[in-house]
Short mmCIF file of C-alpha atoms in Angstrom, two decimals:
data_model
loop_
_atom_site.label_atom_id
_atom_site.label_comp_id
_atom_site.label_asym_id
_atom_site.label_seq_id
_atom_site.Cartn_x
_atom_site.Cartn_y
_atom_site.Cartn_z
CA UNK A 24 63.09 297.66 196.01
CA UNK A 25 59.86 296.00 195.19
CA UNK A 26 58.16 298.80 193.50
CA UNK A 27 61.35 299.19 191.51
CA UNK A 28 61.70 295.87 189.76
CA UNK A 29 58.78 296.25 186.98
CA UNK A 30 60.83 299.30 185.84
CA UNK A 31 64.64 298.26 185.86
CA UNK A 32 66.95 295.84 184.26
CA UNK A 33 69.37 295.49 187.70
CA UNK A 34 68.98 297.07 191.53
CA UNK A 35 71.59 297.65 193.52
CA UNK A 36 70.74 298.05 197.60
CA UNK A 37 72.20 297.56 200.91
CA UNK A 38 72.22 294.11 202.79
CA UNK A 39 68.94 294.09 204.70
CA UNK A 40 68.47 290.79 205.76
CA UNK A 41 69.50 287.70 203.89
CA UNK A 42 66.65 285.93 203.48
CA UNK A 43 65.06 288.90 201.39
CA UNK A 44 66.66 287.57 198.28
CA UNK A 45 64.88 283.89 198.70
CA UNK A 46 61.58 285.42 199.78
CA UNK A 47 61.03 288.72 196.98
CA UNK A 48 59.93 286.43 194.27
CA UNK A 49 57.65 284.59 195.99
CA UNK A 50 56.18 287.67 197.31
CA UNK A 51 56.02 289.38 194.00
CA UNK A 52 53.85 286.97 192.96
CA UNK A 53 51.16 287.23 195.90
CA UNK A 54 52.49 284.64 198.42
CA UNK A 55 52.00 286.16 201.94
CA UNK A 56 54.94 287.75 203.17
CA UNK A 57 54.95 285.10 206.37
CA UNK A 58 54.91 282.15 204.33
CA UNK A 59 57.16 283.53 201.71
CA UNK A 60 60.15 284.78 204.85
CA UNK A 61 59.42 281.75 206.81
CA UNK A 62 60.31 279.54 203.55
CA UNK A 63 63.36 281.77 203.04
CA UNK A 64 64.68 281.73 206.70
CA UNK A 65 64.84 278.32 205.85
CA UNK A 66 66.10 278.30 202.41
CA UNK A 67 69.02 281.12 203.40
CA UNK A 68 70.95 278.09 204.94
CA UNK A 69 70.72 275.87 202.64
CA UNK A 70 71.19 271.97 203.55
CA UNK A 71 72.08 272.79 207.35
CA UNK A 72 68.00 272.02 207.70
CA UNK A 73 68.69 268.44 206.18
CA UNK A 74 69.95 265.13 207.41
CA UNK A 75 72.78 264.99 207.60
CA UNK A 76 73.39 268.81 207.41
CA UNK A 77 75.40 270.28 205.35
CA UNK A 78 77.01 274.14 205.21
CA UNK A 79 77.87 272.99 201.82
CA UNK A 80 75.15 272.55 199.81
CA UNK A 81 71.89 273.52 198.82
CA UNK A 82 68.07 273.35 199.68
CA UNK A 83 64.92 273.70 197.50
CA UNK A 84 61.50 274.75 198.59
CA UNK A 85 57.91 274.92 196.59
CA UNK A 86 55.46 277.56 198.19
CA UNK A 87 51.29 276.64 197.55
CA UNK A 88 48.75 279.05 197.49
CA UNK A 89 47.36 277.35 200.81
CA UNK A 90 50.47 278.24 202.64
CA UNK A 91 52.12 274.98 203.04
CA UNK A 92 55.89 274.58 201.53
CA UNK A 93 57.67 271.36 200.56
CA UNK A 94 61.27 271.21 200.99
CA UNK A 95 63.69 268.83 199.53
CA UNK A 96 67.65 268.82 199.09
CA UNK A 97 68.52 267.93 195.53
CA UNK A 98 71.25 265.86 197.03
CA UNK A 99 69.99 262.52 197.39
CA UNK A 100 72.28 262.26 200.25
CA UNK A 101 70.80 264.18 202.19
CA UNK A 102 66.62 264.48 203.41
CA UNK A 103 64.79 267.75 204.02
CA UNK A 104 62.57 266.61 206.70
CA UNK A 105 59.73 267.54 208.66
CA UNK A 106 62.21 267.14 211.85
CA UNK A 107 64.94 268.85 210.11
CA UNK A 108 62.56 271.40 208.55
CA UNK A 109 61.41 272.03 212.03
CA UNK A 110 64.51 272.06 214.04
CA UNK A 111 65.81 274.93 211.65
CA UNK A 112 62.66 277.06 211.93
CA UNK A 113 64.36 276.84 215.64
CA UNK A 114 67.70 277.73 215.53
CA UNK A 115 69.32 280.75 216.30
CA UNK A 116 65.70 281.90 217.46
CA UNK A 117 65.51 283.21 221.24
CA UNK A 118 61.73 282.66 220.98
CA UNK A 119 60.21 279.41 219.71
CA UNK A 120 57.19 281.33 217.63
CA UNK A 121 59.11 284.54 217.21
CA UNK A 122 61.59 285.98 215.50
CA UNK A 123 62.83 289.53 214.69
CA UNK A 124 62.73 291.09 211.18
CA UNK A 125 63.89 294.12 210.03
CA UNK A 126 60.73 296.11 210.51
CA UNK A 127 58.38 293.68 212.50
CA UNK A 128 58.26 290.13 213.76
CA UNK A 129 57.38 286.99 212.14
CA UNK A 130 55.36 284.29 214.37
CA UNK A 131 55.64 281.09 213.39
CA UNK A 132 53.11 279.06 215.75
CA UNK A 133 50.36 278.44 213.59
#
């Protein structure tokens, strides 16, 4: 998909694994590929990793070159965070540092 987006208006694919559409850009543009899916497991539910969650509404996240990422909800009703932020990395996980990808695993304890 990657190597096919300097040369085409639109690409069509399968669903791989949701959080590919928050994490291509980023990794376009040279972000690691851990940050960059960590960021978009995140992202992929939107405010559900905010206080109070929500299923119904949305979540914003800027990615630095260092590796850290700053999450806020443009709600002001609701607050990405760290607890929240963390909590989510979390859920639905059957491993604390670990979770599968299509293709590999992505640890999350550093």
């Amino acid at each position: 998909i990657m190597s096919a987006l300097p040369h085409s208006d639109i690409v069509l694919c399968g669903r791989a694994y949701d959080p590919a559409l928050f994490a291509a850009e980023p990794v376009r543009r040279g972000f690691p590929a851990a940050i960059a899916l960590h960021a978009a497991k995140i992202l992929e539910c939107g405010a559900i990793a905010t206080t109070p969650g929500s299923g119904s509404d949305c979540l914003a996240a800027e990615l630095y070159p260092d590796g850290a990422a700053r999450f806020w909800a443009p709600n002001e009703k609701r607050r990405a965070t760290p607890m929240s932020i963390s909590a989510h990395t979390l859920y639905e996980k059957s491993h604390p540092h670990c979770f599968g990808l299509p293709g590999g695993v992505l640890k999350t304890k550093q």
